[in-house]
Short mmCIF file of C-alpha atoms in Angstrom, two decimals:
data_model
loop_
_atom_site.label_atom_id
_atom_site.label_comp_id
_atom_site.label_asym_id
_atom_site.label_seq_id
_atom_site.Cartn_x
_atom_site.Cartn_y
_atom_site.Cartn_z
CA MET M 75 0.01 -0.01 -0.05
CA LYS M 76 1.23 3.46 -1.00
CA LEU M 77 0.27 6.10 1.41
CA GLU M 78 0.55 9.88 0.73
CA ILE M 79 -0.51 12.51 3.25
CA VAL M 80 -0.93 16.04 2.17
CA GLU M 81 -1.23 18.57 5.03
CA LYS M 82 -2.65 22.05 4.84
CA ASP M 83 -2.77 24.14 7.94
CA TYR M 84 -2.56 20.92 9.98
CA ASN M 85 0.62 19.02 11.18
CA VAL M 86 0.26 15.25 10.88
CA SER M 87 1.97 13.49 13.72
CA ASP M 88 3.68 10.08 13.51
CA ARG M 89 1.04 8.67 15.79
CA PHE M 90 -1.79 9.79 13.46
CA LYS M 91 0.10 8.07 10.45
CA GLU M 92 0.30 4.90 12.45
CA VAL M 93 -3.44 5.00 13.39
CA LEU M 94 -4.45 5.67 9.81
CA GLU M 95 -2.17 2.85 8.32
CA ALA M 96 -3.74 0.46 10.86
CA LYS M 97 -7.26 1.46 9.71
CA LEU M 98 -6.32 1.19 6.10
CA GLU M 99 -4.86 -2.32 6.62
CA LYS M 100 -8.43 -3.62 7.23
CA ILE M 101 -9.33 -2.34 3.68
CA LYS M 102 -6.61 -4.01 1.92
CA LYS M 103 -8.63 -7.31 2.15
CA TYR M 104 -10.89 -6.05 -0.66
CA PHE M 105 -8.09 -5.55 -3.19
CA PRO M 106 -6.03 -8.25 -4.77
CA ASN M 107 -3.50 -5.61 -6.18
CA ASP M 108 -1.61 -2.83 -4.53
CA ILE M 109 -3.54 0.36 -3.52
CA THR M 110 -2.63 3.92 -3.61
CA VAL M 111 -4.05 6.10 -0.97
CA LYS M 112 -3.85 9.84 -0.94
CA VAL M 113 -5.10 11.74 2.26
CA PHE M 114 -5.66 15.39 2.47
CA CYS M 115 -5.80 16.83 6.01
CA ARG M 116 -6.82 20.46 6.47
CA LYS M 117 -7.74 22.66 9.43
CA ILE M 118 -10.21 25.50 8.60
CA LYS M 119 -10.67 27.70 11.74
CA ASN M 120 -12.00 25.17 14.28
CA MET M 121 -12.98 22.45 11.74
CA TYR M 122 -10.95 19.44 10.82
CA LYS M 123 -11.41 18.26 7.23
CA MET M 124 -10.11 14.95 5.75
CA GLU M 125 -10.39 13.80 2.24
CA LEU M 126 -9.40 10.33 1.26
CA ASN M 127 -8.69 9.11 -2.29
CA LEU M 128 -8.04 5.46 -2.70
CA SER M 129 -7.17 3.90 -6.14
CA SER M 130 -6.41 0.36 -7.24
CA LYS M 131 -6.00 -1.10 -10.75
CA ASN M 132 -9.30 0.00 -12.31
CA MET M 133 -11.09 1.25 -9.29
CA TYR M 134 -11.32 4.75 -7.67
CA TYR M 135 -12.97 5.68 -4.36
CA ARG M 136 -13.30 9.06 -2.56
CA ALA M 137 -14.59 9.98 0.81
CA GLU M 138 -14.67 13.31 2.66
CA VAL M 139 -15.54 14.22 6.21
CA SER M 140 -15.10 17.18 8.63
CA ASN M 141 -15.90 17.70 12.22
CA ASN M 142 -14.85 20.24 15.08
CA GLN M 143 -13.25 17.62 17.44
CA ASN M 144 -10.03 16.34 16.03
CA MET M 145 -8.45 14.63 13.04
CA TYR M 146 -8.51 11.16 14.77
CA SER M 147 -12.31 11.17 14.92
CA ASN M 148 -12.32 11.87 11.11
CA ILE M 149 -10.48 8.56 10.62
CA ASP M 150 -13.29 6.82 12.46
CA LEU M 151 -16.04 8.66 10.32
CA ILE M 152 -14.26 8.26 7.05
CA MET M 153 -13.47 4.56 7.14
CA PRO M 154 -17.05 3.27 7.28
CA LYS M 155 -17.89 5.55 4.45
CA LEU M 156 -15.09 4.34 2.28
CA GLU M 157 -15.91 0.62 3.19
CA ARG M 158 -19.49 1.09 2.15
CA GLN M 159 -18.44 2.35 -1.26
CA ILE M 160 -16.09 -0.51 -1.83
CA VAL M 161 -18.53 -3.14 -0.72
CA LYS M 162 -21.35 -1.66 -2.83
CA SER M 163 -18.97 -1.55 -5.80
CA LYS M 164 -17.85 -5.10 -5.32
CA GLU M 165 -21.54 -6.36 -4.96
CA LYS M 166 -22.45 -4.47 -8.07
CA ASN M 167 -19.72 -6.27 -10.04
CA ILE M 168 -20.70 -9.69 -8.59
CA ASP M 169 -24.27 -9.10 -9.54
CA LYS M 170 -23.29 -8.10 -12.99
CA ASN M 171 -21.18 -11.19 -13.33
CA ARG M 172 -23.99 -13.43 -12.05
CA ALA M 173 -26.34 -11.89 -14.60
CA GLU M 174 -23.95 -12.61 -17.44
CA LEU M 175 -23.85 -16.28 -16.20
CA ILE M 176 -27.60 -16.74 -15.95
CA MET M 177 -28.39 -15.25 -19.45
CA PRO M 178 -26.99 -17.38 -22.19
CA ASP M 179 -25.18 -15.65 -25.04
CA PHE M 180 -27.40 -17.03 -27.66
CA PHE M 181 -30.33 -14.88 -26.64
CA GLU M 182 -30.54 -11.46 -28.44
CA PHE M 183 -32.35 -8.62 -26.76
CA PHE M 184 -33.81 -5.71 -28.85
CA GLU M 185 -34.69 -2.36 -27.21
CA ASP M 186 -37.50 -0.28 -28.41
CA GLU M 187 -36.22 2.50 -30.55
CA GLU M 188 -37.79 5.07 -28.21
CA GLU M 189 -35.83 3.56 -25.35
CA ALA M 190 -32.59 3.35 -27.37
CA LEU M 191 -32.88 7.18 -28.13
CA GLU M 192 -33.84 8.15 -24.66
CA HIS M 193 -30.41 9.67 -23.84
CA LYS M 194 -28.79 11.27 -26.76
CA VAL M 195 -26.33 14.07 -27.51
CA VAL M 196 -28.50 17.13 -28.05
CA LYS M 197 -25.77 19.86 -28.15
CA GLN M 198 -22.31 19.81 -29.41
CA LYS M 199 -19.76 22.65 -29.05
CA ARG M 200 -16.23 22.99 -30.45
CA PHE M 201 -13.76 25.61 -29.16
CA GLU M 202 -10.09 26.28 -29.35
CA ILE M 203 -8.05 26.32 -26.13
CA GLY M 204 -6.22 29.56 -26.23
CA ALA M 205 -2.78 30.69 -25.03
CA PRO M 206 -1.64 29.02 -21.76
CA ILE M 207 -2.98 30.91 -18.68
CA THR M 208 -2.38 30.54 -14.94
CA MET M 209 -4.75 28.68 -12.66
CA ALA M 210 -5.80 32.09 -11.08
CA GLU M 211 -6.57 33.49 -14.48
CA ALA M 212 -8.67 30.41 -15.25
CA GLN M 213 -10.42 30.79 -12.00
CA ASN M 214 -11.34 34.43 -12.89
CA MET M 215 -12.58 33.29 -16.49
CA LEU M 216 -14.74 30.67 -14.71
CA GLU M 217 -16.30 33.23 -12.33
CA MET M 218 -17.08 35.55 -15.22
CA SER M 219 -18.87 32.81 -17.08
CA ASP M 220 -22.07 31.12 -16.01
CA HIS M 221 -20.68 27.56 -16.39
CA ASP M 222 -19.76 25.13 -13.83
CA PHE M 223 -16.37 24.40 -15.38
CA TYR M 224 -13.69 26.12 -17.60
CA ILE M 225 -11.05 24.25 -19.83
CA TYR M 226 -7.60 25.91 -20.17
CA ASN M 227 -4.02 25.29 -21.15
CA ASN M 228 -2.07 25.67 -17.87
CA ALA M 229 0.93 27.96 -18.25
CA GLU M 230 2.94 26.26 -15.49
CA THR M 231 2.53 22.59 -16.65
CA ASN M 232 1.60 23.26 -20.38
CA LYS M 233 -1.08 20.68 -20.04
CA VAL M 234 -4.83 20.89 -20.48
CA ASN M 235 -6.70 21.55 -17.16
CA ILE M 236 -10.39 21.80 -16.08
CA ILE M 237 -11.14 24.10 -13.22
CA TYR M 238 -14.61 23.55 -11.79
CA LYS M 239 -16.93 24.87 -8.97
CA ARG M 240 -17.47 22.57 -6.09
CA LYS M 241 -20.57 22.28 -4.02
CA ASP M 242 -18.82 23.84 -0.96
CA GLY M 243 -17.99 27.02 -2.96
CA ASP M 244 -14.34 26.26 -3.48
CA PHE M 245 -12.82 25.32 -6.80
CA GLY M 246 -11.38 22.02 -8.04
CA ASN M 247 -8.77 21.51 -10.78
CA ILE M 248 -8.30 18.42 -12.96
CA GLU M 249 -5.07 18.02 -14.94
CA ILE M 250 -5.28 15.99 -18.19
CA GLU M 251 -2.43 13.72 -18.74
#
């Protein structure tokens, strides 16, 4: 298991790392392959916020919690959340595999044309990504538009990025590799 802890306005102690690793060991049983865990710890005024991103071969899980007690209680809050996601995903895959076993391949199923066309692309846009700009400039462009996201060429990394508005009012940034 590869563990990376990112701290922002909060200092992670060695004891905290030990407790977190011990709790994460229980989740390893769900994954045959090695997992990568990235934990973000942040203190905002009197709130302790923890975000945990777990990725394995073709799976990605994310959970976020915050409270006003301490970061250790966040571990106890986030682990059941994460475990529910993992179990639900695993059960979904098992159910899908069972359905494939039950339904023989020689049956053909046809959908009604109306059902098949229920979800379709109704609008398509094309635009050019302009000259490279900074993330702060992209944030300003997003705020000036009435969209939830803005695609731009990052001047620092020279890669395509997507900046978006989060539900909590902050911004997120996705870098396309």
